[in-house]
Coordinates of C-alpha atoms and ligand atoms in Angstrom, one line a residue:
X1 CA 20.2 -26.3 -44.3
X2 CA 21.9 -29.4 -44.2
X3 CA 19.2 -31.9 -42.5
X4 CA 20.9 -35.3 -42.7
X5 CA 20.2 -36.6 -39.3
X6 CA 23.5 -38.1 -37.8
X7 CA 23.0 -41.4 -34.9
X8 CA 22.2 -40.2 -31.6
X9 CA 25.0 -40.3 -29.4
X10 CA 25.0 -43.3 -26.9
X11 CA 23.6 -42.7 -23.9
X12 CA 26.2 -41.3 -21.2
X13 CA 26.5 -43.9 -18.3
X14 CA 27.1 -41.6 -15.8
X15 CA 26.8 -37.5 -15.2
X16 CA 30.3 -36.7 -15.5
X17 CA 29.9 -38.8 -18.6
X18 CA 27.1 -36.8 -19.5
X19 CA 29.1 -33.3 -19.4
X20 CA 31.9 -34.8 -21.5
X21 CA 29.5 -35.9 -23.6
X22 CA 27.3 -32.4 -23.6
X23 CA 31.0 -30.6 -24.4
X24 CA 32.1 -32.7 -27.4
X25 CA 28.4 -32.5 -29.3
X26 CA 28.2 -29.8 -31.8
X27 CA 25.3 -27.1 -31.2
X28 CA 23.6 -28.7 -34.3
X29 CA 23.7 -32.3 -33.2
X30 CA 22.4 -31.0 -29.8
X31 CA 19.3 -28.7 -31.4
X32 CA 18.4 -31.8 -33.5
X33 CA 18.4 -34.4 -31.0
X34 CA 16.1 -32.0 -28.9
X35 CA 14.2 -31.0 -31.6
X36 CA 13.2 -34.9 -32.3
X37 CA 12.1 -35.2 -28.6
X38 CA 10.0 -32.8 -28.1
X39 CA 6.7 -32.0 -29.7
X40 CA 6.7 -30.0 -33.1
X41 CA 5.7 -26.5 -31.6
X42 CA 6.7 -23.7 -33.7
X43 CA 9.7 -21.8 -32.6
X44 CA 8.5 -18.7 -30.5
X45 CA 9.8 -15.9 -30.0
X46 CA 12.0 -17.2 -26.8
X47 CA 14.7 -19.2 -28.1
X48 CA 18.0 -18.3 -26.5
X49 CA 19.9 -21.5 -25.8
X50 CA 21.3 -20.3 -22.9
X51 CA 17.7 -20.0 -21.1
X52 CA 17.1 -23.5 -18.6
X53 CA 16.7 -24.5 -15.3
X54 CA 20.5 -24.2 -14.4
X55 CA 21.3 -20.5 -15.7
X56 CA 17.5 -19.4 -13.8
X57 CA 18.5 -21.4 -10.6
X58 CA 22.2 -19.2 -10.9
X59 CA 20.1 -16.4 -10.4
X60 CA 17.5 -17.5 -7.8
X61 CA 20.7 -18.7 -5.5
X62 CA 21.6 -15.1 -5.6
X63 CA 18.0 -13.5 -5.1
X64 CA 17.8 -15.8 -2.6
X65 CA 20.7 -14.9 -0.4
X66 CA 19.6 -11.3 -1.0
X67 CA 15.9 -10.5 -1.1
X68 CA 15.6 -11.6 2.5
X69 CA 18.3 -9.5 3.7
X70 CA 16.3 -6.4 1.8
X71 CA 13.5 -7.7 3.9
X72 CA 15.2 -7.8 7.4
X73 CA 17.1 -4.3 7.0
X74 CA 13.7 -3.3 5.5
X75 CA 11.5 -3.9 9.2
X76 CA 14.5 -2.7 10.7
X77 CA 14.2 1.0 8.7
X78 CA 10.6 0.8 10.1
X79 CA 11.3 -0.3 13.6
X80 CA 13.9 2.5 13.6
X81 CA 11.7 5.3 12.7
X82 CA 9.9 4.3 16.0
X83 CA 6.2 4.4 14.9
X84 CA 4.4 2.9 17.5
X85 CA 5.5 5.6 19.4
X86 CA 3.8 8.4 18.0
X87 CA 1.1 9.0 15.1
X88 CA 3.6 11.7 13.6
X89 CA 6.5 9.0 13.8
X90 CA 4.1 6.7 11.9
X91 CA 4.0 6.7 8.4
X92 CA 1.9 3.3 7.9
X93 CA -0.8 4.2 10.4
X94 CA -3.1 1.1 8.9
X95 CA -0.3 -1.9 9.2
X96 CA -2.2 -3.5 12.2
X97 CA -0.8 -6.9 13.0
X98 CA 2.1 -6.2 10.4
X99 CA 3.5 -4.0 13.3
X100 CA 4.0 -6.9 15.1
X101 CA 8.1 -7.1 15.2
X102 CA 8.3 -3.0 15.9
X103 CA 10.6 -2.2 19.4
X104 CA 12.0 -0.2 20.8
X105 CA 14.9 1.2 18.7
X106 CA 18.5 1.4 20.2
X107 CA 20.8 3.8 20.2
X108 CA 23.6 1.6 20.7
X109 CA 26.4 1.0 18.4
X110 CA 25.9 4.6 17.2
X111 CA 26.3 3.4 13.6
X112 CA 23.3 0.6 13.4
X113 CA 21.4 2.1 11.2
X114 CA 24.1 3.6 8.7
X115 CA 24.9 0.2 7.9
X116 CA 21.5 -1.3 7.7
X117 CA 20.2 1.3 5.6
X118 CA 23.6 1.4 3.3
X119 CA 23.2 -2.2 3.1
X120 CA 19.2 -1.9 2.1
X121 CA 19.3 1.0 -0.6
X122 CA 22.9 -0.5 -1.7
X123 CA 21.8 -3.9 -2.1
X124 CA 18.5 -3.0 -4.1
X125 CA 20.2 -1.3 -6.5
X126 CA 23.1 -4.2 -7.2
X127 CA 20.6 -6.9 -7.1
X128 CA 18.6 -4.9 -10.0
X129 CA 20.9 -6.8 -12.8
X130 CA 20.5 -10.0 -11.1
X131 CA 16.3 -9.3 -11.1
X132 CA 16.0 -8.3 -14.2
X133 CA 18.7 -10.9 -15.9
X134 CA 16.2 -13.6 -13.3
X135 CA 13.1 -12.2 -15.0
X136 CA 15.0 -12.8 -18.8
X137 CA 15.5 -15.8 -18.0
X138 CA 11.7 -17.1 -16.7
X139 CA 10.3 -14.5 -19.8
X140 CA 9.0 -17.6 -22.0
X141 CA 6.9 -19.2 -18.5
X142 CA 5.3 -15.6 -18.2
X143 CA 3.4 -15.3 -21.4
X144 CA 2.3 -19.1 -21.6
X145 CA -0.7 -20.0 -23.6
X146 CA -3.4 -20.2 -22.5
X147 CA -3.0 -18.3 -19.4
X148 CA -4.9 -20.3 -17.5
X149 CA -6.0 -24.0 -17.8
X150 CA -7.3 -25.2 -14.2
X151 CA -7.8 -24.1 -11.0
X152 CA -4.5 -25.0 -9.9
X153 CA -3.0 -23.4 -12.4
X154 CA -4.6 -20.5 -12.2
X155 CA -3.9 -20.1 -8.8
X156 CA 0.0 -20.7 -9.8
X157 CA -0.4 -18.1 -12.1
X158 CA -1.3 -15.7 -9.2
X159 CA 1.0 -15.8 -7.3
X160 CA 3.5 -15.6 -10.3
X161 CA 2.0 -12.0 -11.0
X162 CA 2.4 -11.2 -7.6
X163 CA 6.1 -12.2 -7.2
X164 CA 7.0 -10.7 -10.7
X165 CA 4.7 -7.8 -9.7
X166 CA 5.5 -7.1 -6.4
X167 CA 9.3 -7.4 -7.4
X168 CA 9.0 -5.0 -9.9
X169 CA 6.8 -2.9 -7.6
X170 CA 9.7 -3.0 -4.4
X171 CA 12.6 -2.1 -7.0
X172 CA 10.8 0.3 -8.5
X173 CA 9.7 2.5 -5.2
X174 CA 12.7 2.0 -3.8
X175 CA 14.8 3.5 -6.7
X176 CA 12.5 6.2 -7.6
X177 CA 12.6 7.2 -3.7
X178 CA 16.3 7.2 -3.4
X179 CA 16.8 9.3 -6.7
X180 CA 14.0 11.4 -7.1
X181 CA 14.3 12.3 -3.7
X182 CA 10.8 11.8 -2.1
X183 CA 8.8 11.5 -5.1
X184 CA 5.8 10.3 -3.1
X185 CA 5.9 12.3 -0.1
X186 CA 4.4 10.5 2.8
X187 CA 3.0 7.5 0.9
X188 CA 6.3 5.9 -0.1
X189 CA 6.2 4.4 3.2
X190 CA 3.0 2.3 3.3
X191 CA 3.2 1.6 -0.9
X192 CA 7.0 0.0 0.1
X193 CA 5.8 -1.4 3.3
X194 CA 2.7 -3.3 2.2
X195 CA 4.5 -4.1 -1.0
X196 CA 7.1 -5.7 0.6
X197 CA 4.8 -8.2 3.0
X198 CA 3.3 -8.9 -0.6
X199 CA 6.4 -9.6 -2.3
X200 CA 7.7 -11.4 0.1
X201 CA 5.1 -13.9 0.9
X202 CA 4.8 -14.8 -2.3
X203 CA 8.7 -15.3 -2.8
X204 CA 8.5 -17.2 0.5
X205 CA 5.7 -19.8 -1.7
X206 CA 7.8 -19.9 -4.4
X207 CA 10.7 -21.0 -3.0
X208 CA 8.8 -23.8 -1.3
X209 CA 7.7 -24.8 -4.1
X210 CA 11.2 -24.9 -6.0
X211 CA 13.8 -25.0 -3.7
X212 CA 13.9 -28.8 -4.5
X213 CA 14.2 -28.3 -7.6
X214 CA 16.7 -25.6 -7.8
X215 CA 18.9 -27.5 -5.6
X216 CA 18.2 -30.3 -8.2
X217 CA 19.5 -28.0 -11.3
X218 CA 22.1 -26.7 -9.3
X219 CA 23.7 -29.9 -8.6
X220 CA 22.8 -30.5 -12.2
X221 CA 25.8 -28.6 -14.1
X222 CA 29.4 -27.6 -12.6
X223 CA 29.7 -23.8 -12.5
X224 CA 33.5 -23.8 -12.5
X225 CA 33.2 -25.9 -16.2
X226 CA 30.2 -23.2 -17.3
X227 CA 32.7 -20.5 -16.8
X228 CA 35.5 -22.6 -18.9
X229 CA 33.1 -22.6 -21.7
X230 CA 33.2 -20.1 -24.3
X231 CA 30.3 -19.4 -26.6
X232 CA 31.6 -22.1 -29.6
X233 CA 31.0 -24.6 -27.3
X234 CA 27.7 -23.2 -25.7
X235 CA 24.7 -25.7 -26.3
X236 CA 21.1 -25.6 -24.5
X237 CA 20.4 -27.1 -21.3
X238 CA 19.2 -30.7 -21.8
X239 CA 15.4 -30.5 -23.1
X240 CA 13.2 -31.0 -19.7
X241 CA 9.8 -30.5 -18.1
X242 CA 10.7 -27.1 -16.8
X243 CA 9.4 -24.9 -19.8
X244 CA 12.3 -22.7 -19.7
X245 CA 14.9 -24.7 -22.4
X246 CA 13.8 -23.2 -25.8
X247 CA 12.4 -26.3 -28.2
X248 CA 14.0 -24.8 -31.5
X249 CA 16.8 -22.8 -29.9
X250 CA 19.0 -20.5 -31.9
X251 CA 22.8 -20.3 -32.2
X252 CA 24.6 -19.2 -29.4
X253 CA 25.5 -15.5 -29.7
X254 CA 27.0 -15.3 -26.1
X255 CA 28.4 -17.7 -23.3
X256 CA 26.5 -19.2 -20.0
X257 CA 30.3 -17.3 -18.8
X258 CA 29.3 -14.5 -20.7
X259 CA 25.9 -14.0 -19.3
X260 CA 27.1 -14.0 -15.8
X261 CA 29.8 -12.4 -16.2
X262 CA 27.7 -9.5 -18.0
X263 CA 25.3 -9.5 -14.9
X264 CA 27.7 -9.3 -12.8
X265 CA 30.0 -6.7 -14.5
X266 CA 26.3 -4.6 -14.2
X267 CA 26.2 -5.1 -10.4
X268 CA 29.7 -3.9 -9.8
X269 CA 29.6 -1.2 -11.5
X270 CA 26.2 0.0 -9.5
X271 CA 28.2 -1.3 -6.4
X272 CA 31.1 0.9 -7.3
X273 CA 28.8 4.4 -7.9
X274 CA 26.6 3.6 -5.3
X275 CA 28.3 2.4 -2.1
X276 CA 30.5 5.4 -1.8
X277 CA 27.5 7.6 -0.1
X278 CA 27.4 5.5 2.4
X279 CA 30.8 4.3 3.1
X280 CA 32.0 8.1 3.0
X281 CA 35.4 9.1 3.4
X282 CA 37.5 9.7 -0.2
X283 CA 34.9 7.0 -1.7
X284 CA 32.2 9.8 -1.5
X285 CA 33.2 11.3 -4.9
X286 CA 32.9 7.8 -6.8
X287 CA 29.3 7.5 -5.7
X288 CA 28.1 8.6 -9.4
X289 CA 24.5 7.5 -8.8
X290 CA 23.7 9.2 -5.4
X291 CA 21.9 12.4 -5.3
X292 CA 22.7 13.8 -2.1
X293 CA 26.0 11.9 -1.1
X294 CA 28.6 13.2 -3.6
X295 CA 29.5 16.5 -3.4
X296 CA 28.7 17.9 0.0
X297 CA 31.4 21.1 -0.4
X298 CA 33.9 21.7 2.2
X299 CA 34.7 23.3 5.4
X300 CA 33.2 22.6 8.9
X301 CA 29.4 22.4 7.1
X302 CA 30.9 20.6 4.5
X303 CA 28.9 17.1 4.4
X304 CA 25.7 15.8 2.5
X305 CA 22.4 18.4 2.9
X306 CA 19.1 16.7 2.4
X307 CA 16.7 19.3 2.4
X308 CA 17.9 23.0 2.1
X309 CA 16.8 25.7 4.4
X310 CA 15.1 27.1 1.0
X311 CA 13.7 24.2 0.3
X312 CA 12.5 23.6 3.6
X313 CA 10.9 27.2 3.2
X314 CA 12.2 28.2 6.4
X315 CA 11.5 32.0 6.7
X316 CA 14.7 34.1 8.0
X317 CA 12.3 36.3 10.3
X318 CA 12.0 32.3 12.4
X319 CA 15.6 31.9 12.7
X320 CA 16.7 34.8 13.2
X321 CA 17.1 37.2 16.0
X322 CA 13.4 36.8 17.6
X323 CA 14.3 32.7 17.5
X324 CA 13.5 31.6 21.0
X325 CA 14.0 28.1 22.3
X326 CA 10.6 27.0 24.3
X327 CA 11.4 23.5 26.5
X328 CA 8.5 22.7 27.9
X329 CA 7.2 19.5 30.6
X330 CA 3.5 18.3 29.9
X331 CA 3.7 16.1 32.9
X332 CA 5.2 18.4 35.0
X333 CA 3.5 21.4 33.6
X334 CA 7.0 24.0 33.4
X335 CA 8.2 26.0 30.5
X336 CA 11.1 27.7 30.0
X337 CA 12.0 29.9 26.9
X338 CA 15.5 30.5 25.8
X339 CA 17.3 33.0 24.0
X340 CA 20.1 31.9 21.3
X341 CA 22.6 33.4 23.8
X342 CA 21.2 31.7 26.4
X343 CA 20.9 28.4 25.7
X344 CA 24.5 28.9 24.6
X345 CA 25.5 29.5 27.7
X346 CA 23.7 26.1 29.2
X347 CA 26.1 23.5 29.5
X348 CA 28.2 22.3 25.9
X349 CA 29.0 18.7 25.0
X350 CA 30.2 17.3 22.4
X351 CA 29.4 13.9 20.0
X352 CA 30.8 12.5 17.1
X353 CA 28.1 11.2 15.0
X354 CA 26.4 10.5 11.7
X355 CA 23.3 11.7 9.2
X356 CA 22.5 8.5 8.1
X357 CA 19.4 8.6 5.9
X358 CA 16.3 6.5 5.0
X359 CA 17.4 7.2 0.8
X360 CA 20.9 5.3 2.3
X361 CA 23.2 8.0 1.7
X362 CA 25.3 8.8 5.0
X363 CA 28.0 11.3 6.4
X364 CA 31.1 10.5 8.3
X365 CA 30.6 11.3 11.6
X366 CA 30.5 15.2 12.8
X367 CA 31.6 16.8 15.9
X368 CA 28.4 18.2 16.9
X369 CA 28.5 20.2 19.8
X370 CA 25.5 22.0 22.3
X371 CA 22.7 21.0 24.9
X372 CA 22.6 17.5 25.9
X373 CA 18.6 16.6 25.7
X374 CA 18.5 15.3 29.0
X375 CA 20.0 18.6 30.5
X376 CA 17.1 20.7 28.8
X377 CA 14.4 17.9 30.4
X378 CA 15.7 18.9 33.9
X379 CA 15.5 22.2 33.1
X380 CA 12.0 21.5 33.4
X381 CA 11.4 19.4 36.0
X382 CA 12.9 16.1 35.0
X383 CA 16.2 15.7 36.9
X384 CA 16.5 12.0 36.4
X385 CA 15.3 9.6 34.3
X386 CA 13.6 11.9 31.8
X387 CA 10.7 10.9 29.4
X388 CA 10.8 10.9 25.4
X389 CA 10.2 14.0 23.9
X390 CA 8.3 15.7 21.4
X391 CA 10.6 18.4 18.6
X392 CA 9.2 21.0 16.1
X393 CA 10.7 22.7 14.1
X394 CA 10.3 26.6 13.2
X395 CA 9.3 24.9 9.3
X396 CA 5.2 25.3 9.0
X397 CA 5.1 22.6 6.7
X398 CA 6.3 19.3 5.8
X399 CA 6.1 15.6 6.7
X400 CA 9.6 16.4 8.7
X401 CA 9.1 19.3 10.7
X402 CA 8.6 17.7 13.8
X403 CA 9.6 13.7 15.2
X404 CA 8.4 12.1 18.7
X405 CA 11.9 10.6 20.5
X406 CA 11.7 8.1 23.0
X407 CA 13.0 7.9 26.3
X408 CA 16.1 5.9 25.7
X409 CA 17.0 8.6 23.0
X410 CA 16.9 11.6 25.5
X411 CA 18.6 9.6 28.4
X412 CA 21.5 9.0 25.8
X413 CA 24.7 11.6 26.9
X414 CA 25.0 11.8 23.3
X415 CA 22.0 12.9 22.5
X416 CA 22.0 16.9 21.5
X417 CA 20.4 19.4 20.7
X418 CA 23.3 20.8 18.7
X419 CA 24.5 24.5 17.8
X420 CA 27.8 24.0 16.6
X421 CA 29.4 21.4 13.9
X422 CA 33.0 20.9 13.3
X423 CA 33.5 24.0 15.3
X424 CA 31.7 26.1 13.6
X425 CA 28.1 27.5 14.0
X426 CA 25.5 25.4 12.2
X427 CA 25.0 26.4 8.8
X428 CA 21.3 27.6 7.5
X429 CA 20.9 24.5 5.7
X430 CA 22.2 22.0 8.2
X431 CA 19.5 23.4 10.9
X432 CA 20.2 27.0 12.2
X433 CA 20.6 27.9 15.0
X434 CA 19.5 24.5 16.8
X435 CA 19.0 20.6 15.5
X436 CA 18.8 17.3 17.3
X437 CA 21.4 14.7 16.7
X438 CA 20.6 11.6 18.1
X439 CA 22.9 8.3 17.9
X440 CA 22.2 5.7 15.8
X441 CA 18.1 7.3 14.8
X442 CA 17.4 7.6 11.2
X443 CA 18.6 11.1 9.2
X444 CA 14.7 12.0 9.7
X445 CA 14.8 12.5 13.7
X446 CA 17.4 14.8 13.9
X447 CA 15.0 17.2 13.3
X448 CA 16.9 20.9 11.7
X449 CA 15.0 24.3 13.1
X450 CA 14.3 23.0 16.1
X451 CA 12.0 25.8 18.1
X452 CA 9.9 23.6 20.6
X453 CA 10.8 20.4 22.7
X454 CA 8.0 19.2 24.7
X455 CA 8.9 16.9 27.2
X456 CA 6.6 13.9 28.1
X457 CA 4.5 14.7 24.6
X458 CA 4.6 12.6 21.4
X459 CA 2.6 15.0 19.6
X460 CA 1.5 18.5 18.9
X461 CA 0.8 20.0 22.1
X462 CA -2.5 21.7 20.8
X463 CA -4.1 19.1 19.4
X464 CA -2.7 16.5 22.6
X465 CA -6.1 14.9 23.9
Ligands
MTE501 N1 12.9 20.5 10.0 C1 13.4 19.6 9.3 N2 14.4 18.7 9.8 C2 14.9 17.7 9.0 C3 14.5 17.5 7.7 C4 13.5 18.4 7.2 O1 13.0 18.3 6.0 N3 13.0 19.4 8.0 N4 15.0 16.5 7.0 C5 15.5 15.3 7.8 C6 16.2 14.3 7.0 S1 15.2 13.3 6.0 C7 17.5 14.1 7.1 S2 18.2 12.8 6.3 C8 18.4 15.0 7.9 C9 19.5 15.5 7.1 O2 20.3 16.4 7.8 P1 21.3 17.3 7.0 O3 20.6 18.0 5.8 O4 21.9 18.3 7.9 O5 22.3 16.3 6.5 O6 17.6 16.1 8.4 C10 16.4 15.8 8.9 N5 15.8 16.9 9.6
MO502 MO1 16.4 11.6 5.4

């Protein structure tokens, strides 16, 4: 290696001075003018010189604008499943104070929670480039020697493991629930719940603590130059306190340009096979990556199935011709049960709404016709102003066989308990011969199989106390 050390360059008067400056020195003249200021530390095993504060802060801007709207339409999901309702509704029974911002979920516009939840599970998965690329670029800070060297430090270090952790921890739940389809049955709930609170308090500290500084790096560099600059003239971030610029960094094998442009490239391209389960319509068939939302069949039964009748292990013998339809009022104390036949011939409305799922896959919205929900609660006694109600399902088992509603969701005309979809009779694996579609509820309420509403219950009549 040629070592002869050339002058220092003079010292740039101002910061545009500075950049022109940082363009025109060589990569070599750059490494050994850092190398001479900082301490002789051998080189590690981190030495991209594309790693500094700038290129991290890139990627915290975007984390930032995003991990807090995962955490909004996050409690929204929750608030939607209404679980202060009902102890069957509830699938984080233990949250205590962290149900504090749970209400009463609307039913108005229809299509709330499609888009919340296609924006959750969508956004998730395009920020994953943008996490991981985030967690690249802090990897040198993470293994530090020695782990710990005060009290203060130590209690830094903490909270680092519990933002990289937790981060790690919400991505990972979240993906492995939306693809594997349920992989933790009931628990996914509390584990991406809790995990989030975690997470996100300690983002929320340590973006107090380096928000200033961010800003600072942001400022620092001009991002329309960094995406002028090919990898030639690509040198390392000036040397600084931060940790993050490399002390012996080696040659450039990609641009700052290229590095974004890489992470981005990676987030489109999840965009473009993910969003099309939930924006529907001819988009469906480019969404690659879902597992429920891309190739529903056709005909009037032709849109996304979560759960198959089989699946489901719905016996024939329960939906067949012995299938009765009980409506019952525990406040008014009057049952009715209902042949298929006859609750056909109770009066048909339709509505044109969605499935919209927890996983963030959705259907367009399907003519569903049958029994509006407050026309079967005056059937038994509740002409006006009916209470919420309580639905089974003819499944014996299952964390969805059966969903408390609340009152607003029966007094909604829209509200069915459908028989037909798209004109034609339900099919066995869209909820034969009766289901509830309810505007604007998560895909989970519109309970399929439905055999038993009980009117003024949120929970199994039996075991009611
Ligand atoms: N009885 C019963 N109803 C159910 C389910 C179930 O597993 N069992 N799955 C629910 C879920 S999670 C969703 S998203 C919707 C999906 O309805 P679809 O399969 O007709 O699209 O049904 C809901 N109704
Ligand atoms: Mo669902």
């Amino acid at each position: 290696m040629d070592s002869s050390p050339s002058p220092p360059p003079e010292p740039p008067a101002s910061r545009e001075g500075a950049e022109h400056a940082d363009r025109r020195t060589s990569f070599r003249a750059r490494v050994a003018r850092q190398a001479r200021r900082l301490p002789a530390v051998p080189p590690g095993p981190w030495r991209s010189p594309l790693r500094g504060p700038w290129l991290t802060s890139v990627f915290g801007a975007v984390l930032l604008v995003g991990l807090p709207v995962l955490f909004l339409t996050g409690l929204l999901s929750y608030a939607a499943y209404n679980p202060d309702l009902s102890r069957i509704n509830d699938k984080t029974p233990d949250k205590g104070l962290l149900g504090f911002f749970l209400f009463p979920w609307p039913t108005h516009p229809y299509w709330l929670y499609r888009v919340t939840q296609g924006v959750h599970v969508t956004l998730g998965i395009v920020l994953v480039p943008v996490l991981l690329a985030k967690l690249w670029s802090v990897v040198p800070k993470l293994f530090t020697l020695p782990p710990v060297r005060s009290a203060a430090h130590a209690l830094e270090r903490l909270s680092l493991l519990l933002l990289v952790g937790g981060g790690l921890f919400e991505f990972v739940t979240g993906i492995l629930n939306v693809q594997l389809d349920y992989v933790f049955p009931g628990s996914f709930y509390p584990l991406h719940f809790y995990g989030a609170w975690v997470f996100s308090g300690a983002l929320a500290a340590h973006v107090a603590l380096r928000l200033p500084r961010t800003v600072r790096s942001l400022r620092g560099r001009d991002l329309r130059a960094e995406l002028r600059t090919p990898t030639a003239r690509t040198v390392p971030e000036p040397a600084d306190d931060s940790g993050l610029v490399p002390a012996h960094p080696a040659p450039p094998t990609m641009s700052r340009r290229g590095a974004l442009g890489l992470v981005g490239l990676g987030s489109l391209v999840l965009f473009l096979v993910t969003a099309g389960q939930s924006i529907g319509g001819p988009l469906r068939r480019t969404a690659l990556l879902a597992p429920h939302g891309r190739n529903p069949g056709s005909g009037p039964n032709g849109f996304p199935i979560n759960k198959t009748a089989a699946l489901a292990r719905v016996r024939a013998q329960d939906v067949g011709e012995g299938w009765r339809l009980v409506v019952h009022s525990s406040t008014r104390g009057r049952r009715v049960e209902l042949t298929l036949d006859e609750v056909r011939a109770l009066a048909q409305h339709t509505s044109a709404l969605p499935i919209a799922c927890v996983e963030g896959w959705s259907s367009d919205d399907q003519h569903w016709e049958g029994v509006r929900l407050a026309d079967l609660a005056a059937l038994v006694g509740h002409p006006s102003d009916p209470p919420g109600v309580f639905v089974e399902s003819v499944q014996l088992a299952g964390s969805f066989r059966a969903v408390a509603l609340r009152d607003n969701q029966v007094r909604d005309p829209r509200a069915l308990l459908a028989l037909r979809v798209n004109g034609a009779d339900l099919s066995p694996d869209h909820g034969y011969p009766a289901r509830v579609i309810v505007p604007d509820a998560p895909g989970v309420m519109n309970t399929k199989w439905v055999h038993r509403l009980t009117f003024g219950a949120t929970t199994f009549p039996q075991d009611d106390a």
